[in-house]
GROMACS .gro file of C-alpha atoms in nm:
model
  116
    1MET     CA    1   0.000   0.000   0.000
    2ILE     CA    2   0.113   0.356  -0.069
    3SER     CA    3  -0.031   0.686   0.049
    4ILE     CA    4   0.071   1.050   0.032
    5ASN     CA    5   0.187   1.199   0.361
    6LEU     CA    6   0.335   1.533   0.250
    7VAL     CA    7   0.262   1.802  -0.011
    8VAL     CA    8   0.478   2.115  -0.027
    9LEU     CA    9   0.400   2.421  -0.239
   10ARG     CA   10   0.643   2.708  -0.288
   11ALA     CA   11   0.497   3.056  -0.311
   12SER     CA   12   0.618   3.410  -0.376
   13GLU     CA   13   0.338   3.523  -0.140
   14PRO     CA   14   0.295   3.237   0.111
   15ASP     CA   15   0.056   3.430   0.341
   16ARG     CA   16  -0.176   3.504   0.048
   17LEU     CA   17  -0.165   3.140  -0.062
   18ALA     CA   18  -0.239   3.022   0.294
   19ARG     CA   19  -0.545   3.253   0.298
   20PHE     CA   20  -0.665   3.096  -0.029
   21TYR     CA   21  -0.637   2.738   0.100
   22GLY     CA   22  -0.774   2.853   0.436
   23SER     CA   23  -1.088   2.963   0.251
   24LEU     CA   24  -1.137   2.596   0.157
   25GLY     CA   25  -1.124   2.492   0.522
   26MET     CA   26  -0.754   2.430   0.589
   27ARG     CA   27  -0.629   2.559   0.925
   28PHE     CA   28  -0.263   2.655   0.904
   29HIS     CA   29  -0.009   2.723   1.173
   30LYS     CA   30   0.344   2.854   1.123
   31GLU     CA   31   0.642   2.622   1.164
   32ARG     CA   32   1.016   2.629   1.125
   33HIS     CA   33   1.239   2.320   1.110
   34GLY     CA   34   1.589   2.391   1.236
   35SER     CA   35   1.741   2.680   1.043
   36GLY     CA   36   1.492   2.644   0.756
   37PRO     CA   37   1.244   2.914   0.659
   38GLU     CA   38   0.923   2.980   0.848
   39HIS     CA   39   0.632   2.829   0.657
   40HIS     CA   40   0.260   2.745   0.684
   41ALA     CA   41   0.157   2.388   0.770
   42CYS     CA   42  -0.167   2.199   0.830
   43GLU     CA   43  -0.301   1.846   0.822
   44VAL     CA   44  -0.539   1.746   0.542
   45GLY     CA   45  -0.689   1.399   0.540
   46GLY     CA   46  -0.401   1.253   0.737
   47SER     CA   47  -0.134   1.421   0.521
   48VAL     CA   48   0.076   1.730   0.591
   49PHE     CA   49   0.022   2.024   0.354
   50GLU     CA   50   0.287   2.298   0.367
   51ILE     CA   51   0.342   2.632   0.196
   52TYR     CA   52   0.703   2.750   0.189
   53PRO     CA   53   0.833   3.083   0.067
   54LEU     CA   54   0.988   3.060  -0.278
   55GLN     CA   55   1.362   3.094  -0.227
   56GLN     CA   56   1.578   3.266  -0.487
   57GLY     CA   57   1.713   3.007  -0.729
   58ALA     CA   58   1.471   2.736  -0.610
   59GLY     CA   59   1.227   2.572  -0.847
   60GLY     CA   60   0.863   2.672  -0.821
   61THR     CA   61   0.562   2.443  -0.794
   62ARG     CA   62   0.329   2.637  -1.023
   63ASP     CA   63   0.270   2.344  -1.258
   64THR     CA   64   0.154   2.124  -0.971
   65ARG     CA   65  -0.213   2.030  -0.995
   66LEU     CA   66  -0.401   1.950  -0.674
   67GLY     CA   67  -0.740   1.794  -0.606
   68PHE     CA   68  -0.963   1.813  -0.300
   69VAL     CA   69  -1.300   1.667  -0.208
   70VAL     CA   70  -1.526   1.934  -0.056
   71GLU     CA   71  -1.862   1.920   0.121
   72SER     CA   72  -2.027   2.184  -0.098
   73LEU     CA   73  -1.881   2.259  -0.440
   74SER     CA   74  -2.078   2.583  -0.474
   75ASP     CA   75  -1.955   2.711  -0.136
   76ALA     CA   76  -1.595   2.605  -0.207
   77VAL     CA   77  -1.587   2.774  -0.549
   78GLN     CA   78  -1.735   3.093  -0.405
   79ALA     CA   79  -1.483   3.092  -0.117
   80ALA     CA   80  -1.191   3.025  -0.353
   81VAL     CA   81  -1.286   3.308  -0.589
   82SER     CA   82  -1.338   3.543  -0.293
   83ALA     CA   83  -0.983   3.456  -0.178
   84ASP     CA   84  -0.820   3.565  -0.506
   85GLY     CA   85  -0.875   3.238  -0.694
   86ILE     CA   86  -0.975   3.229  -1.059
   87LEU     CA   87  -1.254   3.001  -1.182
   88LEU     CA   88  -1.114   2.804  -1.478
   89SER     CA   89  -1.387   2.542  -1.520
   90PRO     CA   90  -1.730   2.604  -1.364
   91PRO     CA   91  -1.907   2.333  -1.164
   92LYS     CA   92  -2.038   2.051  -1.383
   93MET     CA   93  -2.116   1.684  -1.359
   94THR     CA   94  -1.832   1.456  -1.473
   95SER     CA   95  -1.758   1.085  -1.451
   96TRP     CA   96  -1.577   1.162  -1.122
   97GLY     CA   97  -1.876   1.351  -0.981
   98ARG     CA   98  -1.963   1.721  -0.970
   99ARG     CA   99  -1.641   1.918  -1.003
  100ALA     CA  100  -1.484   2.253  -1.086
  101VAL     CA  101  -1.131   2.378  -1.142
  102VAL     CA  102  -0.994   2.697  -0.990
  103GLN     CA  103  -0.651   2.854  -1.005
  104ASP     CA  104  -0.492   2.964  -0.678
  105PRO     CA  105  -0.315   3.304  -0.648
  106GLU     CA  106   0.022   3.145  -0.737
  107GLY     CA  107  -0.108   2.971  -1.052
  108HIS     CA  108  -0.159   2.614  -0.926
  109LYS     CA  109  -0.468   2.446  -1.072
  110VAL     CA  110  -0.697   2.305  -0.804
  111GLU     CA  111  -0.970   2.051  -0.879
  112LEU     CA  112  -1.261   2.066  -0.638
  113THR     CA  113  -1.494   1.764  -0.634
  114GLU     CA  114  -1.812   1.756  -0.431
  115ALA     CA  115  -1.838   1.476  -0.175
  116ALA     CA  116  -2.084   1.208  -0.281
   0.00000   0.00000   0.00000
């Protein structure tokens, strides 16, 4: 068996990105590991989700695509757009269920699928 236990995004504006994901229900706290940079962290479905500041010369994560199951797709899309997200694909029924795609403030595409 395999499961994901860590996702790390790098952001030029980590506080803004934490507000965006916070609008979807994530509850972040700030952490620092040793001499590393302060960053945002939370637990999502048993996995750790972190947002680090983009360091000069480090690769970005902009092309990363994420997916989350949400209680109410309409509420999640509204919250995401209100937190500087961009609606890329409006809510519609698909073979995976009712879903939409938004773009977070750093350019990551985020699939939101309504819980069955």
